[in-house]
Structures are given as structure tokens and as C-alpha cells.
Backbone as ProteinMPNN parsed JSONL, in Angstrom:
{"seq_chain_A": "MSAAQGFDWPALLRVGLSRLRLPPDQFWALTPAELQLMLGPPSAAAPLLSEGLAALMAAYPDEMKGADDG", "coords_chain_A": {"N_chain_A": [[-0.774, 5.067, -1.195], [-0.461, 8.306, -2.683], [0.5, 11.318, -3.073], [3.069, 12.38, -4.204], [3.427, 9.044, -5.295], [2.286, 8.415, -7.179], [-0.525, 7.055, -8.528], [-1.287, 4.073, -9.32], [-2.26, 2.551, -11.637], [-3.33, 0.604, -12.963], [-3.173, -0.758, -10.724], [-5.627, -0.353, -9.388], [-7.882, -0.668, -11.203], [-8.354, -2.379, -12.389], [-9.206, -3.371, -8.942], [-11.646, -1.957, -9.376], [-12.804, -3.159, -11.145], [-12.667, -5.425, -10.383], [-13.286, -7.0, -7.65], [-14.925, -4.737, -6.57], [-16.355, -4.236, -8.66], [-17.943, -2.813, -10.764], [-18.653, -1.294, -13.641], [-16.411, 0.318, -16.23], [-16.749, 2.049, -16.776], [-18.182, 3.375, -15.252], [-16.532, 3.05, -12.739], [-14.456, 5.058, -14.113], [-15.376, 7.399, -13.579], [-16.031, 8.359, -11.312], [-13.93, 10.002, -8.481], [-11.493, 9.983, -6.561], [-11.106, 10.431, -3.954], [-13.828, 9.097, -4.182], [-13.161, 6.77, -4.579], [-11.695, 6.191, -3.224], [-13.044, 5.771, -0.815], [-14.742, 3.253, -0.941], [-12.992, 1.785, -1.907], [-12.32, 1.334, 1.226], [-10.841, 0.456, 4.64], [-7.753, 1.397, 4.64], [-5.653, -1.643, 4.888], [-3.507, -3.158, 6.927], [-0.642, -2.603, 8.519], [1.986, -4.087, 5.836], [3.645, -7.247, 6.061], [7.286, -7.427, 7.724], [9.426, -8.291, 5.778], [12.238, -9.725, 4.111], [14.612, -7.952, 3.011], [13.366, -5.552, 3.965], [13.82, -6.413, 6.872], [16.739, -6.607, 6.452], [18.017, -3.985, 5.582], [16.593, -2.33, 8.062], [18.006, -4.214, 9.685], [21.462, -3.077, 8.676], [20.763, -0.573, 9.033], [20.808, 0.131, 11.383], [22.704, -0.651, 13.566], [23.775, -3.591, 15.711], [25.556, -2.521, 18.826], [28.614, -3.872, 20.899], [28.652, -4.675, 23.767], [29.531, -3.922, 27.082], [31.22, -6.476, 29.501], [29.777, -5.849, 31.955], [26.818, -4.915, 31.06], [25.312, -6.722, 30.612]], "CA_chain_A": [[-1.273, 5.592, -2.398], [0.087, 9.85, -2.317], [0.762, 12.031, -4.166], [3.952, 12.303, -4.59], [4.353, 8.037, -5.515], [1.011, 8.647, -8.151], [-1.502, 6.413, -8.126], [-0.802, 2.816, -9.588], [-4.211, 3.234, -12.215], [-4.025, -1.577, -13.62], [-3.598, -2.425, -9.842], [-7.159, 0.355, -9.328], [-8.839, -0.566, -12.038], [-8.152, -4.327, -10.946], [-10.031, -3.807, -7.955], [-12.939, -1.339, -8.938], [-13.808, -3.914, -11.728], [-13.122, -7.201, -10.326], [-13.518, -6.629, -7.167], [-16.147, -4.015, -6.537], [-17.811, -5.208, -9.711], [-18.166, -1.052, -11.281], [-18.413, -1.027, -15.57], [-15.301, 0.691, -17.076], [-18.209, 4.346, -17.51], [-18.108, 4.229, -13.785], [-14.829, 3.481, -12.558], [-13.561, 6.383, -14.15], [-16.356, 8.732, -13.08], [-15.179, 8.285, -9.756], [-12.821, 10.562, -7.853], [-9.917, 8.997, -5.755], [-11.774, 10.23, -2.614], [-14.69, 8.875, -3.503], [-13.486, 5.094, -5.175], [-10.748, 5.819, -1.869], [-14.341, 5.375, 0.523], [-15.367, 2.711, -1.82], [-12.57, 0.102, -1.108], [-12.439, 0.295, 3.154], [-10.109, 1.739, 4.944], [-6.229, 1.227, 4.484], [-5.029, -2.069, 5.331], [-2.444, -3.501, 7.546], [0.866, -2.833, 7.538], [2.983, -4.726, 5.511], [4.821, -7.446, 6.589], [8.255, -7.555, 7.887], [10.089, -9.167, 4.28], [13.486, -10.313, 4.226], [15.11, -7.309, 2.347], [13.235, -4.856, 5.718], [14.884, -6.855, 8.258], [18.126, -6.407, 6.486], [17.584, -2.669, 5.504], [17.188, -2.289, 9.737], [19.701, -4.058, 10.608], [22.099, -1.724, 8.243], [20.424, 1.376, 9.506], [20.421, 0.104, 12.832], [23.427, -2.879, 13.955], [23.97, -3.68, 17.196], [26.814, -2.342, 19.544], [29.095, -3.882, 21.765], [28.525, -4.48, 25.51], [30.735, -4.542, 27.81], [30.883, -7.275, 30.664], [28.913, -5.604, 33.521], [25.608, -4.478, 30.882], [24.694, -7.464, 31.081]], "C_chain_A": [[-0.898, 7.204, -1.941], [0.377, 9.692, -3.25], [1.927, 11.534, -5.147], [4.641, 10.72, -5.49], [3.152, 7.791, -6.672], [0.387, 7.593, -8.054], [-0.614, 4.805, -9.178], [-2.781, 2.014, -10.217], [-4.316, 1.397, -12.399], [-4.283, -2.015, -12.585], [-5.746, -1.83, -9.393], [-8.279, -0.676, -10.327], [-9.356, -1.915, -12.441], [-9.393, -4.516, -10.065], [-11.08, -2.743, -8.301], [-13.59, -2.508, -9.878], [-14.151, -4.872, -11.323], [-14.143, -7.237, -8.917], [-15.15, -5.792, -6.123], [-17.383, -3.354, -7.377], [-18.373, -3.642, -10.473], [-17.547, -1.536, -13.27], [-17.586, 0.16, -15.194], [-15.642, 2.148, -16.599], [-17.802, 4.226, -16.387], [-17.204, 4.37, -12.554], [-13.863, 4.888, -12.762], [-15.092, 7.689, -14.582], [-16.413, 8.694, -12.188], [-14.204, 9.247, -9.54], [-12.532, 10.233, -7.025], [-10.716, 9.474, -4.601], [-13.157, 8.841, -3.201], [-14.683, 6.294, -3.761], [-13.063, 4.802, -3.882], [-12.308, 4.878, -0.437], [-14.535, 3.618, 0.066], [-14.722, 1.631, -1.766], [-12.395, 0.082, -0.057], [-11.514, 1.562, 3.299], [-8.453, 0.205, 4.652], [-6.189, -0.328, 5.025], [-3.264, -2.396, 5.971], [-1.846, -2.928, 8.013], [1.084, -3.692, 7.293], [3.038, -5.592, 6.087], [6.805, -7.124, 6.589], [9.497, -8.077, 6.534], [11.79, -8.988, 4.99], [14.489, -8.848, 4.407], [14.825, -6.189, 3.68], [13.936, -5.262, 6.285], [15.95, -6.186, 8.497], [18.405, -4.763, 5.67], [17.724, -1.673, 7.273], [18.045, -2.828, 9.915], [21.415, -3.094, 10.07], [22.042, -0.827, 9.093], [21.212, 1.216, 10.744], [21.474, -1.325, 13.99], [23.731, -2.835, 15.669], [25.611, -3.65, 18.095], [27.399, -3.855, 20.795], [29.454, -3.905, 22.5], [29.214, -4.664, 26.099], [30.485, -5.297, 29.397], [30.381, -6.908, 32.035], [27.332, -4.452, 32.639], [24.91, -5.721, 30.581], [24.333, -8.339, 29.635]], "O_chain_A": [[-1.05, 7.398, -0.735], [0.543, 8.784, -4.064], [1.961, 10.832, -6.158], [5.703, 10.736, -6.113], [3.219, 6.634, -7.088], [0.915, 6.916, -7.171], [0.559, 4.792, -9.551], [-3.757, 1.452, -9.719], [-5.346, 0.866, -11.983], [-4.696, -3.17, -12.489], [-6.724, -2.554, -9.209], [-9.304, -1.242, -9.947], [-10.481, -2.328, -12.722], [-10.294, -5.344, -10.2], [-11.639, -2.471, -7.238], [-14.724, -2.894, -9.594], [-15.245, -5.416, -11.471], [-15.359, -7.425, -8.948], [-15.992, -6.253, -5.353], [-18.397, -2.672, -7.231], [-19.591, -3.664, -10.652], [-16.493, -1.904, -13.789], [-17.807, 0.883, -14.223], [-14.93, 3.062, -16.182], [-16.864, 4.992, -16.165], [-17.09, 5.267, -11.718], [-13.037, 5.483, -12.071], [-15.469, 8.413, -15.504], [-17.421, 9.358, -11.942], [-13.475, 9.41, -10.518], [-13.487, 10.028, -6.276], [-11.166, 8.443, -4.101], [-13.286, 7.793, -2.567], [-15.36, 5.307, -3.474], [-13.468, 3.834, -3.237], [-12.352, 3.921, 0.337], [-14.419, 2.803, 0.981], [-15.298, 0.553, -1.624], [-12.206, -1.068, 0.339], [-11.344, 2.671, 2.792], [-8.29, -1.011, 4.558], [-6.983, -0.326, 5.965], [-2.194, -1.964, 5.543], [-2.603, -1.999, 8.293], [0.712, -4.596, 8.042], [2.474, -5.346, 7.153], [7.436, -6.697, 5.623], [10.652, -8.07, 6.96], [12.259, -8.378, 5.951], [15.027, -8.55, 5.473], [15.781, -5.9, 4.4], [14.973, -4.614, 6.429], [16.359, -5.564, 9.476], [19.48, -4.812, 5.071], [18.514, -0.785, 7.597], [19.059, -2.255, 10.316], [22.242, -2.622, 10.851], [22.938, -0.336, 9.778], [22.102, 1.986, 11.105], [21.168, -2.285, 14.697], [23.832, -1.917, 16.482], [26.516, -4.481, 18.02], [26.616, -4.625, 21.35], [30.558, -3.38, 22.651], [29.85, -5.698, 25.896], [29.757, -4.824, 30.269], [30.562, -7.578, 33.051], [26.833, -3.509, 33.253], [23.73, -5.587, 30.257], [23.611, -9.335, 29.68]]}, "name": "protein", "num_of_chains": 1, "seq": "MSAAQGFDWPALLRVGLSRLRLPPDQFWALTPAELQLMLGPPSAAAPLLSEGLAALMAAYPDEMKGADDG"}
């Protein structure tokens, strides 16, 4: 959730109202730092899906090795 990407307000509101069980007025009174603290540490990195694997394979293609490379 960086400033360059902006905030996903619908997702944050959904988490604030359902998981944190905050009334709307209390949710909107929070600062972003307070909300981040209440949400806890960031989760582990997302799993590598097929699109990500394809992008990595395109960026770093296998190179043919010589007969002596094993």
C-alpha cells in the first residue's frame, strides 16, 4: 500500500468494518498509521502464479550451455 499505488479504500473499509469490527465513524477517524498498526504486520509475499513465472522466464531465458558445462 504505497503512496504511488494509492489506497484500495473499498478493501480497507471492508476489513475495517468486518475483521476489525469498527463502526464507520471510528474507521474514518483513524489515521493510515493507526489502521496499519491495527491490521498487523504485512502478510508473507504472494505466491508466484503462472503470469509471474511467465514474466520471469521471458526476462531471464535459459541459455544454451556448451558440452563441457554439465
